[in-house]
C-alpha atoms as a PDB file:
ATOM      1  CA  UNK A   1       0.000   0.000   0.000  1.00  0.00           C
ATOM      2  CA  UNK A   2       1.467   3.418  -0.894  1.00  0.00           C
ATOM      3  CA  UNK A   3       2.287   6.068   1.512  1.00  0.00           C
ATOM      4  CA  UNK A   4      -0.682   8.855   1.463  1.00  0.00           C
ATOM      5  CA  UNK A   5      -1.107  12.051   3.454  1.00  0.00           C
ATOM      6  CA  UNK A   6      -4.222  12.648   5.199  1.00  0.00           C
ATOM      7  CA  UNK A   7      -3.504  17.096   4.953  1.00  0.00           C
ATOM      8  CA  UNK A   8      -5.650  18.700   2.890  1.00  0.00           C
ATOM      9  CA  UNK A   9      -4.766  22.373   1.133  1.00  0.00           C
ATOM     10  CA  UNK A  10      -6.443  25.046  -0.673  1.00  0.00           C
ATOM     11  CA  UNK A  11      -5.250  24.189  -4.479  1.00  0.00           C
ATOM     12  CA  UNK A  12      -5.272  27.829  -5.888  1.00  0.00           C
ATOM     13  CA  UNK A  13      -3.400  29.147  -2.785  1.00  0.00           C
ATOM     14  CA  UNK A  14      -0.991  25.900  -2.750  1.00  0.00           C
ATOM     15  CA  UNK A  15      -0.631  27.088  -6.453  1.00  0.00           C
ATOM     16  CA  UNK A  16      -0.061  30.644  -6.363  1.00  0.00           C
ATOM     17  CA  UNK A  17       2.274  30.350  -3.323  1.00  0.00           C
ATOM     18  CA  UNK A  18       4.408  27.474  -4.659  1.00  0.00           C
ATOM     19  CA  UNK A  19       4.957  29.673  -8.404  1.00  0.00           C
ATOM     20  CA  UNK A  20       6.471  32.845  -6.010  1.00  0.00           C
ATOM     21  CA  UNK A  21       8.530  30.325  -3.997  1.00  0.00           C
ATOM     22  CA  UNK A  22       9.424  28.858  -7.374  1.00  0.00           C
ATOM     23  CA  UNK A  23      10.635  32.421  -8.685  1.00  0.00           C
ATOM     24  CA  UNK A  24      12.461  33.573  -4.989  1.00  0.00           C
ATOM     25  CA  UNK A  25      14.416  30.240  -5.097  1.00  0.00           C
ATOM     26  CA  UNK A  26      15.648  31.141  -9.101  1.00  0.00           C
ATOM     27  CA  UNK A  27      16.256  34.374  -7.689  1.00  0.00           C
ATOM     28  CA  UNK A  28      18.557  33.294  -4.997  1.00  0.00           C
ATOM     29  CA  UNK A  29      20.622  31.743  -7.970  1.00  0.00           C
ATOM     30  CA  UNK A  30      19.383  28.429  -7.885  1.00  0.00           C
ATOM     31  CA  UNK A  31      18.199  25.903 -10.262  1.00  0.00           C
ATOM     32  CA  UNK A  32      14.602  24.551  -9.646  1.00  0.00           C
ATOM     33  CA  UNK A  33      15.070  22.232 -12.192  1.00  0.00           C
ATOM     34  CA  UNK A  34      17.600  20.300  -9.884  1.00  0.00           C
ATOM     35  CA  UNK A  35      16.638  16.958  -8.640  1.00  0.00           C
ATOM     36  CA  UNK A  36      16.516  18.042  -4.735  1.00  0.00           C
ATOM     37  CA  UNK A  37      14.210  21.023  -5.772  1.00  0.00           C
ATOM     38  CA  UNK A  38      12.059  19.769  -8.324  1.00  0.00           C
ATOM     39  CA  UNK A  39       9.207  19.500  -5.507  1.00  0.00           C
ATOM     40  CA  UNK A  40      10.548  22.293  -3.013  1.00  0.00           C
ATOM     41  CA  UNK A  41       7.922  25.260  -4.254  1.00  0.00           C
ATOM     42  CA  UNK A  42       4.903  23.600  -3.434  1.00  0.00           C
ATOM     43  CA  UNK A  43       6.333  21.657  -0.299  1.00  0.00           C
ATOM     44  CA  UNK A  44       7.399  25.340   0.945  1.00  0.00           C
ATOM     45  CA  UNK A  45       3.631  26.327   0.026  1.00  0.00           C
ATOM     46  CA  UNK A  46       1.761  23.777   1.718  1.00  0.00           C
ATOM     47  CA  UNK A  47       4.428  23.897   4.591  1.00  0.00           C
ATOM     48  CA  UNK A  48       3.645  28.063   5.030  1.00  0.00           C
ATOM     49  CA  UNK A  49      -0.195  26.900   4.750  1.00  0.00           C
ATOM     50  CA  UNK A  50      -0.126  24.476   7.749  1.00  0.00           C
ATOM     51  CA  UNK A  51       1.905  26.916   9.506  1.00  0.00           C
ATOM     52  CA  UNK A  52      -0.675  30.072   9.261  1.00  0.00           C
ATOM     53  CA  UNK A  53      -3.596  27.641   9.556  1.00  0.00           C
ATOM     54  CA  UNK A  54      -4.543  29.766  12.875  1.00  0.00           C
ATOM     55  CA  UNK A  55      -6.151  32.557  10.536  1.00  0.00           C
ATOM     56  CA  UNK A  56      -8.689  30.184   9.649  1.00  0.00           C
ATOM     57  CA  UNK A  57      -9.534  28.700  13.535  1.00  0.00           C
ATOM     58  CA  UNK A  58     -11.508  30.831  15.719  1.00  0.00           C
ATOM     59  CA  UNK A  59      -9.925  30.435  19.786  1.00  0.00           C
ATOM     60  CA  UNK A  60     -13.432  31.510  21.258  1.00  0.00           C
ATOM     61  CA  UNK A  61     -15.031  28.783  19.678  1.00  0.00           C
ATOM     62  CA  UNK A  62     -12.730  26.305  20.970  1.00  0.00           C
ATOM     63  CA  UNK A  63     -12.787  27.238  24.318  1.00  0.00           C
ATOM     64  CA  UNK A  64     -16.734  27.492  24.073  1.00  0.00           C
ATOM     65  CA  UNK A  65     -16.922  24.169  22.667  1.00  0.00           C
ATOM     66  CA  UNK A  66     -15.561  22.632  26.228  1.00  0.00           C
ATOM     67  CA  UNK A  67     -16.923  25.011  29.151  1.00  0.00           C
ATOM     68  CA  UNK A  68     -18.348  23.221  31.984  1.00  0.00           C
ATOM     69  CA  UNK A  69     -20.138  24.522  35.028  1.00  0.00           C
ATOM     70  CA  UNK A  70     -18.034  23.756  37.913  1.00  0.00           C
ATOM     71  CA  UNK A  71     -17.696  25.081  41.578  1.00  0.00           C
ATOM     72  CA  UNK A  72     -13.994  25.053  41.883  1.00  0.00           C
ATOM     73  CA  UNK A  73     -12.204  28.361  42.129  1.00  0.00           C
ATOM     74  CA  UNK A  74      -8.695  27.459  42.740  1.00  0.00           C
ATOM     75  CA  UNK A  75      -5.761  27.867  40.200  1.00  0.00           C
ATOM     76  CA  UNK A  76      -5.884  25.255  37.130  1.00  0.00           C
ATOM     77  CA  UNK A  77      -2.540  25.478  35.661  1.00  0.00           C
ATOM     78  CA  UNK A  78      -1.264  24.204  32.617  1.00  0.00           C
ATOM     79  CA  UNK A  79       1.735  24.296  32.161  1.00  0.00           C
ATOM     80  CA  UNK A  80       5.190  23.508  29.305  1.00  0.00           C
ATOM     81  CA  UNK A  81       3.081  23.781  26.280  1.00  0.00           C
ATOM     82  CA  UNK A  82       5.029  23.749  23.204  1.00  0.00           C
ATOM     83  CA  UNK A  83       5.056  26.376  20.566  1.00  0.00           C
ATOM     84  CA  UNK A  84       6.079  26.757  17.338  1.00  0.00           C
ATOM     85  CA  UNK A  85       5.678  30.534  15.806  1.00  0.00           C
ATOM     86  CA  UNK A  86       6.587  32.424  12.904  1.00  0.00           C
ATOM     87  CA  UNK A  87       8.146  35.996  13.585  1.00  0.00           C
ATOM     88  CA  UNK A  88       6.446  38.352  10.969  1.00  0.00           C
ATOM     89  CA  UNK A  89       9.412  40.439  10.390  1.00  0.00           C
ATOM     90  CA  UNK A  90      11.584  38.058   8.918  1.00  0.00           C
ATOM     91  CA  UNK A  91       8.960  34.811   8.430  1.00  0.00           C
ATOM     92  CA  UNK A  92      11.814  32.944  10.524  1.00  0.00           C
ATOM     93  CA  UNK A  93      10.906  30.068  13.586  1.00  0.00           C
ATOM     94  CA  UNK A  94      10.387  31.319  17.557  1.00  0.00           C
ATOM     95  CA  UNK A  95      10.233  28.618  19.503  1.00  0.00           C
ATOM     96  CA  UNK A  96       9.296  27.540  22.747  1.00  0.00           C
ATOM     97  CA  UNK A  97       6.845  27.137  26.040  1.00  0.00           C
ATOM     98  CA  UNK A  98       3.851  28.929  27.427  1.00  0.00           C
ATOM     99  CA  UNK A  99       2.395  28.766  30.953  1.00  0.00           C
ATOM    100  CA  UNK A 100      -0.993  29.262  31.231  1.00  0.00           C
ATOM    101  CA  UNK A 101      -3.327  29.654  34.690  1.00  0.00           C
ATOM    102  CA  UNK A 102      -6.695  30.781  35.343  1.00  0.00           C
ATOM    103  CA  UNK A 103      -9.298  30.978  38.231  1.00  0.00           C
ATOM    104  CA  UNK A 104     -12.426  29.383  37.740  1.00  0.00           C
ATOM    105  CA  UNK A 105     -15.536  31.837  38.203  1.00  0.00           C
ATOM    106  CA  UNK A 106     -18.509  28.819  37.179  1.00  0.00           C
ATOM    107  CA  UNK A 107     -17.126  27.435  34.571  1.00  0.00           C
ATOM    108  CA  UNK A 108     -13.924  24.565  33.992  1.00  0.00           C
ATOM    109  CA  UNK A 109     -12.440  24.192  30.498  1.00  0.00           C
ATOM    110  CA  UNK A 110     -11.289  20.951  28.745  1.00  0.00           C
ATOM    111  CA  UNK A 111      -7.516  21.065  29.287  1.00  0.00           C
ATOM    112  CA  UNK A 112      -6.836  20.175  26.187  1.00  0.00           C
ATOM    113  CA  UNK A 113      -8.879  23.394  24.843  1.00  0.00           C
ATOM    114  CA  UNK A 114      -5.714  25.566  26.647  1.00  0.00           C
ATOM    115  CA  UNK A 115      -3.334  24.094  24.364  1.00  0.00           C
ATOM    116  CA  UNK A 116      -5.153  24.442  21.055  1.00  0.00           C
ATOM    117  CA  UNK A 117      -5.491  28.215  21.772  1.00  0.00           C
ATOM    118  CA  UNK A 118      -1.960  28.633  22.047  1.00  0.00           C
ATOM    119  CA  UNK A 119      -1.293  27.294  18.692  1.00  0.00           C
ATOM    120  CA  UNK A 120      -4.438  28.893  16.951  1.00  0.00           C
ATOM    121  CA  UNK A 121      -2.452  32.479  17.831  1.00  0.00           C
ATOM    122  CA  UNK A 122       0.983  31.059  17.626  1.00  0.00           C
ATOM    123  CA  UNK A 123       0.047  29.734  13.774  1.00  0.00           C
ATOM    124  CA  UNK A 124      -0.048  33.107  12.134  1.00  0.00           C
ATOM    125  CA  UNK A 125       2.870  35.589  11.643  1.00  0.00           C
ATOM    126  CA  UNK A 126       3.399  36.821  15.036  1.00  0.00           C
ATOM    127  CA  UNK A 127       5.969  38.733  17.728  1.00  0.00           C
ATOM    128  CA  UNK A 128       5.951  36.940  21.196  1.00  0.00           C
ATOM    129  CA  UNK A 129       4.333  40.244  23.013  1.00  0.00           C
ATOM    130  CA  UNK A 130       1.324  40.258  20.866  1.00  0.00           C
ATOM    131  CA  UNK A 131       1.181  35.982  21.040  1.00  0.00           C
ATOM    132  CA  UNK A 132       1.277  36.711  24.740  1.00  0.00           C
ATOM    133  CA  UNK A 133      -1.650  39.628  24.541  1.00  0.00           C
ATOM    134  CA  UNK A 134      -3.867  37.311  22.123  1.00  0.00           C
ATOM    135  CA  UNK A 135      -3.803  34.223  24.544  1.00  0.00           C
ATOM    136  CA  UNK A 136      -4.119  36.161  27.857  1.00  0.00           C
ATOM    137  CA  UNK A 137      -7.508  38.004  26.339  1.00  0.00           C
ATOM    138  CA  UNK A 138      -9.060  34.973  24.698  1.00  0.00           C
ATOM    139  CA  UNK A 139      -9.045  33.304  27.947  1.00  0.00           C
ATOM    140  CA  UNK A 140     -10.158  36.520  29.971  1.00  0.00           C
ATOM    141  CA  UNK A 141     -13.061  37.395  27.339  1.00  0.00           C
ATOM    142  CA  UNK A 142     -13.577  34.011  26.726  1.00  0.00           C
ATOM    143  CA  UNK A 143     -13.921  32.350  30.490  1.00  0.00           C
ATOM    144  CA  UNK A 144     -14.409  35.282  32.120  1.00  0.00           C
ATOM    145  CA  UNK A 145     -12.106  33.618  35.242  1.00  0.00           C
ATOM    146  CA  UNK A 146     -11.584  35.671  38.340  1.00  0.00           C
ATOM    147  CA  UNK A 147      -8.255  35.679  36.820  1.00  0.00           C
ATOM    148  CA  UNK A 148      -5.757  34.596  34.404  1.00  0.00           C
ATOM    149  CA  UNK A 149      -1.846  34.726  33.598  1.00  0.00           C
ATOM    150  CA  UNK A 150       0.509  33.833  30.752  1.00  0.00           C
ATOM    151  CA  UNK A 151       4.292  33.495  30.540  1.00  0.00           C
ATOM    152  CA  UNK A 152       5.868  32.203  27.271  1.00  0.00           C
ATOM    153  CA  UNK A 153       9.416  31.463  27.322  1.00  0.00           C
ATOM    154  CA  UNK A 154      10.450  31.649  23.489  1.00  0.00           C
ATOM    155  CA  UNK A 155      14.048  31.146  21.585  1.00  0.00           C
ATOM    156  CA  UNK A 156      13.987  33.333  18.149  1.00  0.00           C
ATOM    157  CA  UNK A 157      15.746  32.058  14.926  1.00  0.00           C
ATOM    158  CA  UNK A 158      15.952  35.566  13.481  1.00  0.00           C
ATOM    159  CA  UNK A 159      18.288  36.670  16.594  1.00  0.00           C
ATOM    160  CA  UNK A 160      19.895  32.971  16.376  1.00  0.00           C
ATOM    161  CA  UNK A 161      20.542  32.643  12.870  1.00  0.00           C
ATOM    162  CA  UNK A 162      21.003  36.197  11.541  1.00  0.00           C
ATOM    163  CA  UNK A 163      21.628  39.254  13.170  1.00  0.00           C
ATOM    164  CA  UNK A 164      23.324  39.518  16.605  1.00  0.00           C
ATOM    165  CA  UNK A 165      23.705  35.403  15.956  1.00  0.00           C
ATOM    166  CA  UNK A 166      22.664  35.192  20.222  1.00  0.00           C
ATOM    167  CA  UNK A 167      22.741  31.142  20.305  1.00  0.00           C
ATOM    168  CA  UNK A 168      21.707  30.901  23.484  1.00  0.00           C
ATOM    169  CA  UNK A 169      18.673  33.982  23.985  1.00  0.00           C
ATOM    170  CA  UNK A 170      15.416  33.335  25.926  1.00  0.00           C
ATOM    171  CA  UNK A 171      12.967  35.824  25.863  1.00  0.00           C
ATOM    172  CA  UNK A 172      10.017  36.280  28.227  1.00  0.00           C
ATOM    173  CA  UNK A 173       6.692  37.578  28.119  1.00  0.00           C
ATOM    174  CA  UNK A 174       4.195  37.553  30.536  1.00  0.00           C
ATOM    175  CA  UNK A 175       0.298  38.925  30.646  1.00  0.00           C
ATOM    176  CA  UNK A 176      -1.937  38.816  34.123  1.00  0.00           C
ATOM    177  CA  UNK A 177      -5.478  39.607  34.462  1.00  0.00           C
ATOM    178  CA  UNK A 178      -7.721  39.850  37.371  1.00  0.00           C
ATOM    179  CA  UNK A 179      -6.987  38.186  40.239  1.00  0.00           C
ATOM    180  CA  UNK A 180      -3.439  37.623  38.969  1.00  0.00           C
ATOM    181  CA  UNK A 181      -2.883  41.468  39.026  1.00  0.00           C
ATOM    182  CA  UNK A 182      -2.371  41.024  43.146  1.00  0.00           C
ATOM    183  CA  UNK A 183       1.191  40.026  44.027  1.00  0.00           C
ATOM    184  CA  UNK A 184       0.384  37.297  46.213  1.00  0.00           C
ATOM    185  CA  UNK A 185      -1.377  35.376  43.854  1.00  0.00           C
ATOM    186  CA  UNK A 186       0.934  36.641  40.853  1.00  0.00           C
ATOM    187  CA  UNK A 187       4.150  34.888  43.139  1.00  0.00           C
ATOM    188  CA  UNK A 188       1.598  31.586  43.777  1.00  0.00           C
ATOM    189  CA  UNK A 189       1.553  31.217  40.147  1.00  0.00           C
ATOM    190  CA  UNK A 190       5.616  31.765  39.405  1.00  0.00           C
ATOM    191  CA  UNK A 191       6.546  29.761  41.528  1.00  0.00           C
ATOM    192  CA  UNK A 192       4.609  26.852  40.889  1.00  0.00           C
ATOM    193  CA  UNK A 193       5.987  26.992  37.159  1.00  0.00           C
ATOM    194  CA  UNK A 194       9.496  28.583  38.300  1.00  0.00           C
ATOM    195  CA  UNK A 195      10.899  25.309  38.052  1.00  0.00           C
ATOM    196  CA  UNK A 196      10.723  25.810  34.582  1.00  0.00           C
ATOM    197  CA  UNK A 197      11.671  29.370  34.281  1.00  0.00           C
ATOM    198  CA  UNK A 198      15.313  29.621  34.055  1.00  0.00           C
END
C-alpha cells in the first residue's frame, strides 16, 4: 500500500504560493530544475499553509466548545506547552513554552482546549508580546475567570541565525489579568511553574 497524506490544502493558494517560492528560489541563484528542488515550491507552500492555519480557527469557539459549570475556584494550571511561531518580520521560527493559569468563576475548560489556543495564535505571523496579549484576552473574554496569567518562554531564529547570531537567547513575556494582578497570587503562580523558568 502506498504512503498517502491525510492534509488537505487550498489548491489555488498551494498554487499561487508554490509559483512565487518557485521564482524567490531562481532568484537566490538556484536551479529549480535540480533533482533536490524539483518538488521544493509547493512543499514550501503547503508547509507556510499548515503553519498560518490559525487565521482560519476561531480560539473563542474552541474554548466554548468545552466550558463546563463547575464550583472550583482554585488555580488550574497548565503548564510547558510547546510552541512553534513564525516571527512576521523576517517569516523565521520562535520557539518555545507557554504557561498558562486561570481561576475558575462557574465554569472549567477541557484542558486540552488551553493548548489548542496557544497554537491557533501562535500559527499566524506573530511577535511573542502580541502571542502573549492574544492568549491572555481569549481566555479573559472568553472564560471570564476571576483571573488569568501567561508566561511564554520563546528562543527566536531571526536573533539565532542572523543578526546579533545570540545562540543561546530566551525571551520572556508575561500577561496577568484579574486576580493575577495582586502580588500574592501573581508569586503563587511563578513559583509553581518557576521550576521551569530559568
Amino acid at each position: 500500500m502506498s504512503y498517502r497524506k491525510l492534509e488537505e490544502y487550498n489548491i489555488q493558494v498551494t498554487n499561487a504560493v508554490k509559483d512565487r517560492y518557485k521564482t524567490i528560489i531562481e532568484e537566490l541563484g538556484e536551479d529549480t530544475a535540480r533533482e533536490g528542488l524539483l518538488k521544493t515550491p509547493e512543499r514550501a507552500a503547503k508547509a507556510m499553509q499548515f503553519l498560518t492555519q490559525g487565521y482560519e480557527m476561531d480560539a473563542a469557539e474552541i474554548l466554548q466548545s468545552a466550558m463546563f459549570a463547575e464550583d472550583y475556584n482554585e488555580m488550574v494550571i497548565v503548564k510547558d506547552i510547546e510552541l512553534y511561531s513564525l516571527c512576521e518580520h523576517h517569516i523565521l521560527p520562535f520557539f518555545g513554552k507557554a504557561h498558562i493559569a486561570y481561576i475558575p468563576n462557574g465554569h472549567i475548560v477541557g484542558l486540552s482546549k488551553l493548548p489548542r489556543v496557544v497554537d491557533v495564535f501562535a500559527r499566524r505571523l506573530q511577535v511573542q508580546e502580541r502571542l502573549t496579549h492574544d492568549i491572555l484576552e481569549c481566555i479573559n473574554n472568553t472564560l471570564k475567570p476571576k483571573g488569568v496569567a501567561v508566561v511564554i518562554e520563546a528562543s527566536h531564529m531571526c536573533m539565532m541565525m542572523r543578526g546579533v547570531q545570540k545562540q543561546n537567547s530566551v525571551t520572556t513575556t508575561s500577561g496577568f489579568r484579574g486576580a493575577f494582578q495582586k502580588m500574592e497570587t501573581r508569586n503563587e503562580f511563578l513559583k509553581l511553574i518557576s521550576s521551569d523558568l530559568s
